[in-house]
mmCIF file of C-alpha atoms in Angstrom:
data_model
loop_
_atom_site.group_PDB
_atom_site.id
_atom_site.type_symbol
_atom_site.label_atom_id
_atom_site.label_comp_id
_atom_site.label_asym_id
_atom_site.label_seq_id
_atom_site.Cartn_x
_atom_site.Cartn_y
_atom_site.Cartn_z
ATOM 1 C CA MET A 16 -52.579 91.556 42.811
ATOM 2 C CA THR A 17 -53.238 89.941 39.425
ATOM 3 C CA GLY A 18 -53.094 86.351 40.598
ATOM 4 C CA ARG A 19 -50.689 85.458 37.836
ATOM 5 C CA PRO A 20 -48.005 82.914 38.698
ATOM 6 C CA ALA A 21 -44.400 84.072 38.862
ATOM 7 C CA PRO A 22 -42.565 83.883 35.531
ATOM 8 C CA TRP A 23 -40.602 80.847 34.453
ATOM 9 C CA ILE A 24 -36.828 80.940 34.711
ATOM 10 C CA LEU A 25 -34.200 78.552 33.354
ATOM 11 C CA GLY A 26 -30.783 77.713 34.770
ATOM 12 C CA VAL A 27 -28.089 76.013 32.689
ATOM 13 C CA ASP A 28 -24.829 74.550 33.992
ATOM 14 C CA SER A 29 -22.415 73.706 31.154
ATOM 15 C CA GLY A 30 -19.151 71.957 31.934
ATOM 16 C CA GLY A 31 -16.526 69.679 30.518
ATOM 17 C CA SER A 32 -18.575 66.511 30.933
ATOM 18 C CA GLY A 33 -21.958 67.801 29.709
ATOM 19 C CA LEU A 34 -24.686 70.170 30.756
ATOM 20 C CA ARG A 35 -27.679 70.309 33.096
ATOM 21 C CA LEU A 36 -30.829 72.414 32.999
ATOM 22 C CA ALA A 37 -33.440 73.302 35.597
ATOM 23 C CA LEU A 38 -36.784 75.080 35.205
ATOM 24 C CA ALA A 39 -38.375 76.982 38.088
ATOM 25 C CA ARG A 40 -40.699 79.822 38.976
ATOM 26 C CA ALA A 41 -38.896 83.058 39.781
ATOM 27 C CA GLY A 42 -40.824 83.575 43.006
ATOM 28 C CA GLY A 43 -41.555 86.953 44.522
ATOM 29 C CA ASP A 44 -40.975 86.526 48.228
ATOM 30 C CA GLY A 45 -37.491 88.034 48.246
ATOM 31 C CA SER A 46 -35.984 84.797 49.513
ATOM 32 C CA ALA A 47 -32.217 84.544 49.344
ATOM 33 C CA ALA A 48 -32.430 80.841 48.542
ATOM 34 C CA ALA A 49 -32.333 79.445 45.013
ATOM 35 C CA PRO A 50 -35.741 78.734 43.471
ATOM 36 C CA VAL A 51 -36.865 75.125 43.706
ATOM 37 C CA PRO A 52 -36.849 73.404 40.285
ATOM 38 C CA VAL A 53 -40.047 71.957 38.908
ATOM 39 C CA GLY A 54 -38.056 69.918 36.397
ATOM 40 C CA THR A 55 -34.483 69.113 35.425
ATOM 41 C CA ALA A 56 -32.754 67.649 32.395
ATOM 42 C CA ALA A 57 -29.204 66.619 31.545
ATOM 43 C CA CYS A 58 -27.001 65.865 28.565
ATOM 44 C CA ASP A 59 -23.696 64.011 28.752
ATOM 45 C CA ARG A 60 -22.360 65.760 25.634
ATOM 46 C CA PRO A 61 -20.227 68.820 26.417
ATOM 47 C CA VAL A 62 -20.689 71.965 24.359
ATOM 48 C CA ARG A 63 -18.086 72.163 21.614
ATOM 49 C CA THR A 64 -15.311 74.730 21.609
ATOM 50 C CA GLY A 65 -14.114 75.996 18.236
ATOM 51 C CA PRO A 66 -11.733 78.667 16.927
ATOM 52 C CA ALA A 67 -14.121 81.422 18.096
ATOM 53 C CA GLY A 68 -14.557 79.902 21.546
ATOM 54 C CA ILE A 69 -17.565 78.079 22.996
ATOM 55 C CA GLU A 70 -19.960 77.410 20.110
ATOM 56 C CA ALA A 71 -23.275 79.176 20.637
ATOM 57 C CA ALA A 72 -25.094 77.115 17.992
ATOM 58 C CA HIS A 73 -24.112 73.844 19.660
ATOM 59 C CA LEU A 74 -25.164 75.069 23.093
ATOM 60 C CA LEU A 75 -28.548 76.089 21.676
ATOM 61 C CA GLU A 76 -28.869 72.718 19.949
ATOM 62 C CA LEU A 77 -28.478 71.000 23.301
ATOM 63 C CA VAL A 78 -30.460 73.434 25.456
ATOM 64 C CA LEU A 79 -33.512 74.483 23.434
ATOM 65 C CA PRO A 80 -35.257 71.121 22.963
ATOM 66 C CA ARG A 81 -34.684 70.219 26.591
ATOM 67 C CA ALA A 82 -35.937 73.614 27.775
ATOM 68 C CA ARG A 83 -39.092 73.262 25.683
ATOM 69 C CA SER A 84 -39.645 69.762 27.002
ATOM 70 C CA LEU A 85 -39.331 70.959 30.601
ATOM 71 C CA LEU A 86 -41.762 73.802 29.945
ATOM 72 C CA SER A 87 -44.255 71.530 28.211
ATOM 73 C CA ALA A 88 -44.189 69.115 31.131
ATOM 74 C CA ALA A 89 -44.627 71.909 33.670
ATOM 75 C CA GLU A 90 -47.320 73.817 31.783
ATOM 76 C CA PRO A 91 -48.788 71.581 29.044
ATOM 77 C CA ASP A 92 -51.329 74.109 27.784
ATOM 78 C CA ALA A 93 -48.982 77.077 27.542
ATOM 79 C CA ALA A 94 -45.767 75.894 25.871
ATOM 80 C CA GLY A 95 -44.155 78.458 23.609
ATOM 81 C CA THR A 96 -44.511 82.216 23.573
ATOM 82 C CA THR A 97 -48.002 83.657 23.809
ATOM 83 C CA ALA A 98 -49.496 87.127 23.585
ATOM 84 C CA THR A 99 -49.681 87.314 27.370
ATOM 85 C CA GLY A 100 -45.925 87.382 27.781
ATOM 86 C CA PRO A 101 -42.687 85.406 27.575
ATOM 87 C CA ARG A 102 -42.826 81.737 28.400
ATOM 88 C CA ILE A 103 -39.344 81.633 29.913
ATOM 89 C CA ASP A 104 -38.716 85.114 31.263
ATOM 90 C CA THR A 105 -35.081 84.835 32.308
ATOM 91 C CA VAL A 106 -32.252 82.426 31.487
ATOM 92 C CA CYS A 107 -28.900 82.084 33.228
ATOM 93 C CA VAL A 108 -26.172 80.065 31.540
ATOM 94 C CA GLY A 109 -23.135 79.220 33.628
ATOM 95 C CA ALA A 110 -20.333 77.792 31.508
ATOM 96 C CA ALA A 111 -16.793 76.608 32.022
ATOM 97 C CA GLY A 112 -14.541 78.875 29.976
ATOM 98 C CA MET A 113 -17.081 81.699 29.782
ATOM 99 C CA ALA A 114 -14.577 84.326 30.925
ATOM 100 C CA THR A 115 -12.045 83.642 28.175
ATOM 101 C CA LEU A 116 -13.983 81.688 25.541
ATOM 102 C CA GLY A 117 -17.493 83.119 25.858
ATOM 103 C CA GLY A 118 -17.425 85.915 23.268
ATOM 104 C CA GLU A 119 -19.702 84.092 20.838
ATOM 105 C CA LEU A 120 -22.125 83.191 23.626
ATOM 106 C CA ARG A 121 -22.361 86.806 24.751
ATOM 107 C CA ALA A 122 -22.945 87.953 21.183
ATOM 108 C CA GLU A 123 -25.564 85.384 20.172
ATOM 109 C CA LEU A 124 -27.391 83.850 23.104
ATOM 110 C CA PRO A 125 -29.514 86.828 24.269
ATOM 111 C CA GLY A 126 -31.064 87.248 20.829
ATOM 112 C CA ALA A 127 -31.463 83.519 20.285
ATOM 113 C CA PHE A 128 -33.239 82.949 23.589
ATOM 114 C CA ALA A 129 -35.486 85.937 22.908
ATOM 115 C CA ARG A 130 -36.509 84.503 19.527
ATOM 116 C CA GLU A 131 -36.857 80.886 20.593
ATOM 117 C CA LEU A 132 -38.199 81.135 24.154
ATOM 118 C CA GLY A 133 -39.498 84.684 24.427
ATOM 119 C CA THR A 134 -36.820 85.468 26.993
ATOM 120 C CA ARG A 135 -36.467 89.045 28.256
ATOM 121 C CA ARG A 136 -33.114 88.804 29.977
ATOM 122 C CA VAL A 137 -30.124 86.484 29.859
ATOM 123 C CA ALA A 138 -27.306 86.195 32.382
ATOM 124 C CA LEU A 139 -24.100 84.639 31.042
ATOM 125 C CA ALA A 140 -21.811 83.653 33.879
ATOM 126 C CA ALA A 141 -18.506 81.912 34.366
ATOM 127 C CA ASP A 142 -18.968 78.583 36.096
ATOM 128 C CA ALA A 143 -16.995 79.991 39.034
ATOM 129 C CA VAL A 144 -19.709 82.637 39.474
ATOM 130 C CA THR A 145 -22.578 80.135 39.391
ATOM 131 C CA ALA A 146 -20.594 77.968 41.825
ATOM 132 C CA TYR A 147 -20.286 81.025 44.076
ATOM 133 C CA ALA A 148 -23.991 81.856 43.825
ATOM 134 C CA GLY A 149 -24.954 78.255 44.524
ATOM 135 C CA ALA A 150 -22.660 78.002 47.530
ATOM 136 C CA LEU A 151 -23.049 81.411 49.218
ATOM 137 C CA GLY A 152 -25.892 83.151 47.399
ATOM 138 C CA GLU A 153 -25.412 86.910 47.450
ATOM 139 C CA ARG A 154 -23.274 87.197 50.562
ATOM 140 C CA PRO A 155 -19.665 88.486 50.577
ATOM 141 C CA GLY A 156 -16.952 85.899 50.826
ATOM 142 C CA ALA A 157 -14.965 83.358 48.837
ATOM 143 C CA VAL A 158 -15.764 80.042 47.200
ATOM 144 C CA VAL A 159 -13.154 77.456 46.305
ATOM 145 C CA ALA A 160 -14.038 75.034 43.522
ATOM 146 C CA ALA A 161 -11.584 72.141 43.729
ATOM 147 C CA GLY A 162 -11.921 69.269 41.321
ATOM 148 C CA THR A 163 -9.558 68.260 38.550
ATOM 149 C CA GLY A 164 -8.534 71.916 38.593
ATOM 150 C CA MET A 165 -8.765 74.575 41.284
ATOM 151 C CA ILE A 166 -10.135 78.113 41.241
ATOM 152 C CA ALA A 167 -11.113 80.525 43.987
ATOM 153 C CA THR A 168 -13.645 83.299 43.439
ATOM 154 C CA GLY A 169 -14.539 86.075 45.841
ATOM 155 C CA THR A 170 -16.621 89.206 46.012
ATOM 156 C CA ASP A 171 -17.392 92.062 48.362
ATOM 157 C CA LEU A 172 -20.584 92.623 46.294
ATOM 158 C CA ARG A 173 -18.872 95.484 44.446
ATOM 159 C CA SER A 174 -16.428 93.565 42.249
ATOM 160 C CA TRP A 175 -15.145 90.044 41.644
ATOM 161 C CA ARG A 176 -11.733 88.619 42.435
ATOM 162 C CA ARG A 177 -10.310 85.416 41.031
ATOM 163 C CA ALA A 178 -7.269 83.342 41.949
ATOM 164 C CA ASP A 179 -5.827 80.470 39.923
ATOM 165 C CA GLY A 180 -7.923 78.369 37.589
ATOM 166 C CA TRP A 181 -5.137 78.662 35.019
ATOM 167 C CA GLY A 182 -5.053 75.024 33.979
ATOM 168 C CA HIS A 183 -2.776 72.155 34.904
ATOM 169 C CA LEU A 184 0.276 73.532 33.082
ATOM 170 C CA LEU A 185 0.190 77.037 34.559
ATOM 171 C CA GLY A 186 -1.623 76.598 37.866
ATOM 172 C CA ASP A 187 -4.659 74.855 39.339
ATOM 173 C CA CYS A 188 -2.388 74.474 42.358
ATOM 174 C CA GLY A 189 -3.783 72.089 44.939
ATOM 175 C CA GLY A 190 -6.379 70.627 42.569
ATOM 176 C CA GLY A 191 -6.769 66.985 41.678
ATOM 177 C CA ALA A 192 -4.420 67.073 38.691
ATOM 178 C CA TRP A 193 -1.814 68.901 40.790
ATOM 179 C CA ILE A 194 -2.001 66.294 43.564
ATOM 180 C CA GLY A 195 -1.952 63.410 41.104
ATOM 181 C CA ARG A 196 1.022 64.792 39.200
ATOM 182 C CA ALA A 197 2.993 65.405 42.413
ATOM 183 C CA GLY A 198 2.188 61.879 43.597
ATOM 184 C CA LEU A 199 3.305 60.368 40.308
ATOM 185 C CA GLU A 200 6.505 62.418 40.393
ATOM 186 C CA ALA A 201 7.243 60.923 43.824
ATOM 187 C CA ALA A 202 6.578 57.478 42.357
ATOM 188 C CA MET A 203 9.011 58.130 39.502
ATOM 189 C CA ARG A 204 11.630 59.345 41.986
ATOM 190 C CA ALA A 205 11.300 56.095 43.914
ATOM 191 C CA HIS A 206 11.579 54.136 40.674
ATOM 192 C CA ASP A 207 14.816 55.981 39.804
ATOM 193 C CA GLY A 208 16.284 55.904 43.309
ATOM 194 C CA ARG A 209 16.282 59.695 43.578
ATOM 195 C CA PRO A 210 15.650 61.569 46.854
ATOM 196 C CA GLY A 211 12.048 62.471 47.611
ATOM 197 C CA GLY A 212 10.578 59.271 46.265
ATOM 198 C CA SER A 213 7.812 57.189 47.779
ATOM 199 C CA ALA A 214 7.758 53.419 47.595
ATOM 200 C CA ALA A 215 4.102 53.443 48.626
ATOM 201 C CA LEU A 216 3.141 55.768 45.771
ATOM 202 C CA LEU A 217 5.272 53.761 43.335
ATOM 203 C CA ALA A 218 3.343 50.634 44.285
ATOM 204 C CA ARG A 219 0.007 52.410 43.810
ATOM 205 C CA ALA A 220 1.101 53.908 40.484
ATOM 206 C CA GLU A 221 2.062 50.483 39.135
ATOM 207 C CA ALA A 222 -1.202 49.010 40.404
ATOM 208 C CA VAL A 223 -3.196 51.698 38.580
ATOM 209 C CA PHE A 224 -1.140 52.326 35.434
ATOM 210 C CA GLY A 225 1.199 49.374 35.078
ATOM 211 C CA PRO A 226 5.001 49.659 34.896
ATOM 212 C CA VAL A 227 5.834 53.318 35.469
ATOM 213 C CA ALA A 228 8.568 53.321 32.824
ATOM 214 C CA SER A 229 5.781 53.150 30.252
ATOM 215 C CA LEU A 230 3.694 55.880 31.907
ATOM 216 C CA PRO A 231 4.983 58.817 29.798
ATOM 217 C CA GLY A 232 3.894 57.085 26.604
ATOM 218 C CA LYS A 233 0.459 56.450 28.075
ATOM 219 C CA LEU A 234 0.022 59.923 29.557
ATOM 220 C CA TYR A 235 1.538 62.570 27.297
ATOM 221 C CA PRO A 236 -0.435 61.879 24.099
ATOM 222 C CA ARG A 237 -3.812 61.980 25.858
ATOM 223 C CA THR A 238 -6.092 64.984 25.439
ATOM 224 C CA ASP A 239 -7.677 64.255 28.830
ATOM 225 C CA ARG A 240 -4.334 64.369 30.624
ATOM 226 C CA PRO A 241 -5.588 66.538 33.550
ATOM 227 C CA ALA A 242 -8.346 64.040 34.300
ATOM 228 C CA VAL A 243 -5.882 61.130 34.168
ATOM 229 C CA LEU A 244 -3.553 62.909 36.580
ATOM 230 C CA ALA A 245 -6.476 63.738 38.879
ATOM 231 C CA SER A 246 -7.521 60.088 38.938
ATOM 232 C CA PHE A 247 -4.386 59.414 40.992
ATOM 233 C CA ALA A 248 -5.215 62.014 43.670
ATOM 234 C CA PRO A 249 -7.329 59.583 45.754
ATOM 235 C CA GLU A 250 -4.397 57.166 45.721
ATOM 236 C CA VAL A 251 -2.140 59.883 47.142
ATOM 237 C CA ALA A 252 -4.672 60.727 49.836
ATOM 238 C CA GLY A 253 -5.079 57.047 50.638
ATOM 239 C CA CYS A 254 -1.355 56.761 51.374
ATOM 240 C CA ALA A 255 -1.135 59.957 53.437
ATOM 241 C CA ASP A 256 -1.739 58.311 56.824
ATOM 242 C CA ARG A 257 1.245 56.003 56.455
ATOM 243 C CA ASP A 258 3.581 57.660 53.957
ATOM 244 C CA PRO A 259 5.264 61.011 54.765
ATOM 245 C CA VAL A 260 5.768 61.910 51.104
ATOM 246 C CA ALA A 261 2.090 61.464 50.320
ATOM 247 C CA ALA A 262 1.186 63.428 53.463
ATOM 248 C CA ARG A 263 3.481 66.245 52.349
ATOM 249 C CA VAL A 264 1.862 66.388 48.908
ATOM 250 C CA VAL A 265 -1.642 66.616 50.350
ATOM 251 C CA GLY A 266 -0.513 69.160 52.937
ATOM 252 C CA GLU A 267 1.025 71.351 50.249
ATOM 253 C CA ALA A 268 -2.206 71.107 48.279
ATOM 254 C CA ALA A 269 -4.078 72.421 51.317
ATOM 255 C CA VAL A 270 -1.670 75.354 51.539
ATOM 256 C CA HIS A 271 -2.182 76.224 47.875
ATOM 257 C CA ILE A 272 -5.973 76.080 48.172
ATOM 258 C CA ALA A 273 -5.989 78.227 51.308
ATOM 259 C CA GLU A 274 -3.643 80.767 49.673
ATOM 260 C CA SER A 275 -6.036 81.146 46.747
ATOM 261 C CA ALA A 276 -9.020 81.537 49.068
ATOM 262 C CA ALA A 277 -7.156 84.216 51.045
ATOM 263 C CA ALA A 278 -6.262 86.056 47.832
ATOM 264 C CA VAL A 279 -9.921 86.588 46.905
ATOM 265 C CA CYS A 280 -11.772 86.751 50.228
ATOM 266 C CA PRO A 281 -12.905 90.211 51.377
ATOM 267 C CA GLY A 282 -11.119 91.490 54.457
ATOM 268 C CA SER A 283 -14.287 92.446 56.299
ATOM 269 C CA GLU A 284 -15.264 90.623 59.471
ATOM 270 C CA GLY A 285 -17.968 88.047 58.902
ATOM 271 C CA SER A 286 -16.984 87.076 55.370
ATOM 272 C CA LEU A 287 -17.835 83.498 54.467
ATOM 273 C CA VAL A 288 -15.787 80.761 52.828
ATOM 274 C CA ALA A 289 -17.304 77.705 51.151
ATOM 275 C CA LEU A 290 -15.491 74.706 49.712
ATOM 276 C CA THR A 291 -16.946 72.916 46.702
ATOM 277 C CA GLY A 292 -15.904 70.360 44.127
ATOM 278 C CA GLY A 293 -15.281 66.668 43.763
ATOM 279 C CA LEU A 294 -11.762 66.800 45.188
ATOM 280 C CA LEU A 295 -13.236 67.256 48.664
ATOM 281 C CA GLY A 296 -14.422 63.661 48.402
ATOM 282 C CA ILE A 297 -10.917 62.433 49.237
ATOM 283 C CA GLY A 298 -11.810 63.400 52.792
ATOM 284 C CA GLU A 299 -9.855 64.184 55.930
ATOM 285 C CA PRO A 300 -6.332 63.733 54.526
ATOM 286 C CA LEU A 301 -7.015 67.001 52.634
ATOM 287 C CA LEU A 302 -9.785 68.589 54.689
ATOM 288 C CA ALA A 303 -7.972 68.497 58.041
ATOM 289 C CA PRO A 304 -4.900 70.460 56.875
ATOM 290 C CA LEU A 305 -7.114 72.715 54.764
ATOM 291 C CA ARG A 306 -9.198 73.720 57.778
ATOM 292 C CA ARG A 307 -6.001 74.533 59.680
ATOM 293 C CA GLU A 308 -4.599 76.623 56.834
ATOM 294 C CA LEU A 309 -7.849 78.561 56.383
ATOM 295 C CA ALA A 310 -7.964 79.351 60.104
ATOM 296 C CA VAL A 311 -4.453 80.810 59.919
ATOM 297 C CA ARG A 312 -4.886 82.784 56.689
ATOM 298 C CA LEU A 313 -8.499 83.914 57.127
ATOM 299 C CA PRO A 314 -9.093 84.368 60.858
ATOM 300 C CA HIS A 315 -11.841 86.931 60.150
ATOM 301 C CA ALA A 316 -13.833 84.577 57.897
ATOM 302 C CA ARG A 317 -16.150 81.701 58.733
ATOM 303 C CA THR A 318 -16.120 78.468 56.747
ATOM 304 C CA VAL A 319 -19.640 77.270 55.976
ATOM 305 C CA PRO A 320 -21.105 74.363 54.005
ATOM 306 C CA ALA A 321 -22.008 75.147 50.419
ATOM 307 C CA ALA A 322 -25.773 75.715 50.199
ATOM 308 C CA GLY A 323 -26.051 74.369 46.644
ATOM 309 C CA ASP A 324 -24.253 73.503 43.427
ATOM 310 C CA PRO A 325 -23.609 75.570 40.262
ATOM 311 C CA LEU A 326 -26.997 74.662 38.766
ATOM 312 C CA ALA A 327 -28.692 76.025 41.880
ATOM 313 C CA GLY A 328 -26.500 79.098 41.471
ATOM 314 C CA ALA A 329 -27.678 79.575 37.880
ATOM 315 C CA LEU A 330 -31.298 79.383 39.047
ATOM 316 C CA LEU A 331 -30.633 81.847 41.859
ATOM 317 C CA LEU A 332 -29.065 84.337 39.432
ATOM 318 C CA ALA A 333 -31.968 83.935 36.988
ATOM 319 C CA GLY A 334 -34.533 84.362 39.746
ATOM 320 C CA ARG A 335 -32.905 87.466 41.188
ATOM 321 C CA LEU A 336 -32.503 88.986 37.746
ATOM 322 C CA ALA A 337 -36.152 88.284 36.883
ATOM 323 C CA ARG A 338 -37.156 90.315 39.967
ATOM 324 C CA ASP A 339 -34.657 93.129 39.257
ATOM 325 C CA ALA A 340 -33.023 92.267 42.565
ATOM 326 C CA LEU A 341 -29.586 90.950 41.550
ATOM 327 C CA ARG A 342 -26.932 92.026 44.075
ATOM 328 C CA LEU A 343 -23.902 90.158 42.744
ATOM 329 C CA PRO A 344 -21.698 92.495 40.706
ATOM 330 C CA ARG A 345 -21.892 92.495 36.940
ATOM 331 C CA ASP A 346 -18.677 91.951 35.028
ATOM 332 C CA PRO A 347 -18.070 91.920 31.250
ATOM 333 C CA ALA A 348 -16.384 88.513 31.374
ATOM 334 C CA LEU A 349 -17.643 86.854 34.558
ATOM 335 C CA LEU A 350 -21.305 87.948 34.781
ATOM 336 C CA HIS A 351 -22.695 89.515 31.617
ATOM 337 C CA ILE A 352 -26.354 90.555 31.493
ATOM 338 C CA GLY A 353 -27.934 90.563 28.045
#
């Protein structure tokens, strides 16, 4: 025993609304839980995406000063790299779009973190993977992340499986934008006098957006269209207890979410399912039918509360990697180790 403290690790969670960082000690007790942060930082500026994908230079511009500040606060006399070893041993970056837009990050971040922070190893993960690690750790199962969009990720600890997460034009079925769009379609049907309309949803749409005849002009030009659609999802859920059309929309969303979870969940007895994401905040109008659908489609699996969020998942991955104990499967696009 040398008496040296465990090495520092850094977790980064980068999403569409900004990024968060957490600094922790790797620990050496073999615990399956995520390391406890000694400091956190946040930035409300999202990392830019350019022609080559997510911009590595911009991510470093946002992360490095905050990482150094966290390290200086945690260990004032030892900031920076010293002859005794790396100051931040392992970094895990979880980023939205990593799987399809992370080529530049995979090419540049390991070397940049080594130069700037003395980092030995870097894990670059899709945000769905850090969400999985935060929710279930390194146990087999499936994690649904339902917010504006919807993606399900599963693993048997040998390989990863993914369902949906294809964006509001091609998928994200059951997510907030999907529910909001379906609710607004029902409002437009009521406005036109077509079958399938909902007077209740028409009233809520006009209360939120104004006259619905002007809604296309307000909605289609916006670059944040998925978020605008998702903003109407709570209105749909709020009408579900008294309006059959709204109840049908939310029920169909539950079916879609459960189908995606079933598509990725291992078939072995004892697999776990965790539900995460802001959409769950709309409560029982969605959760009650979702629990029923999961029980039908995944009778062998047990639904459990998510243990932590994607930032906790990034710390867990960094901590396990620092101890050469990572059990989650590596994948060129979803979990790249540099």
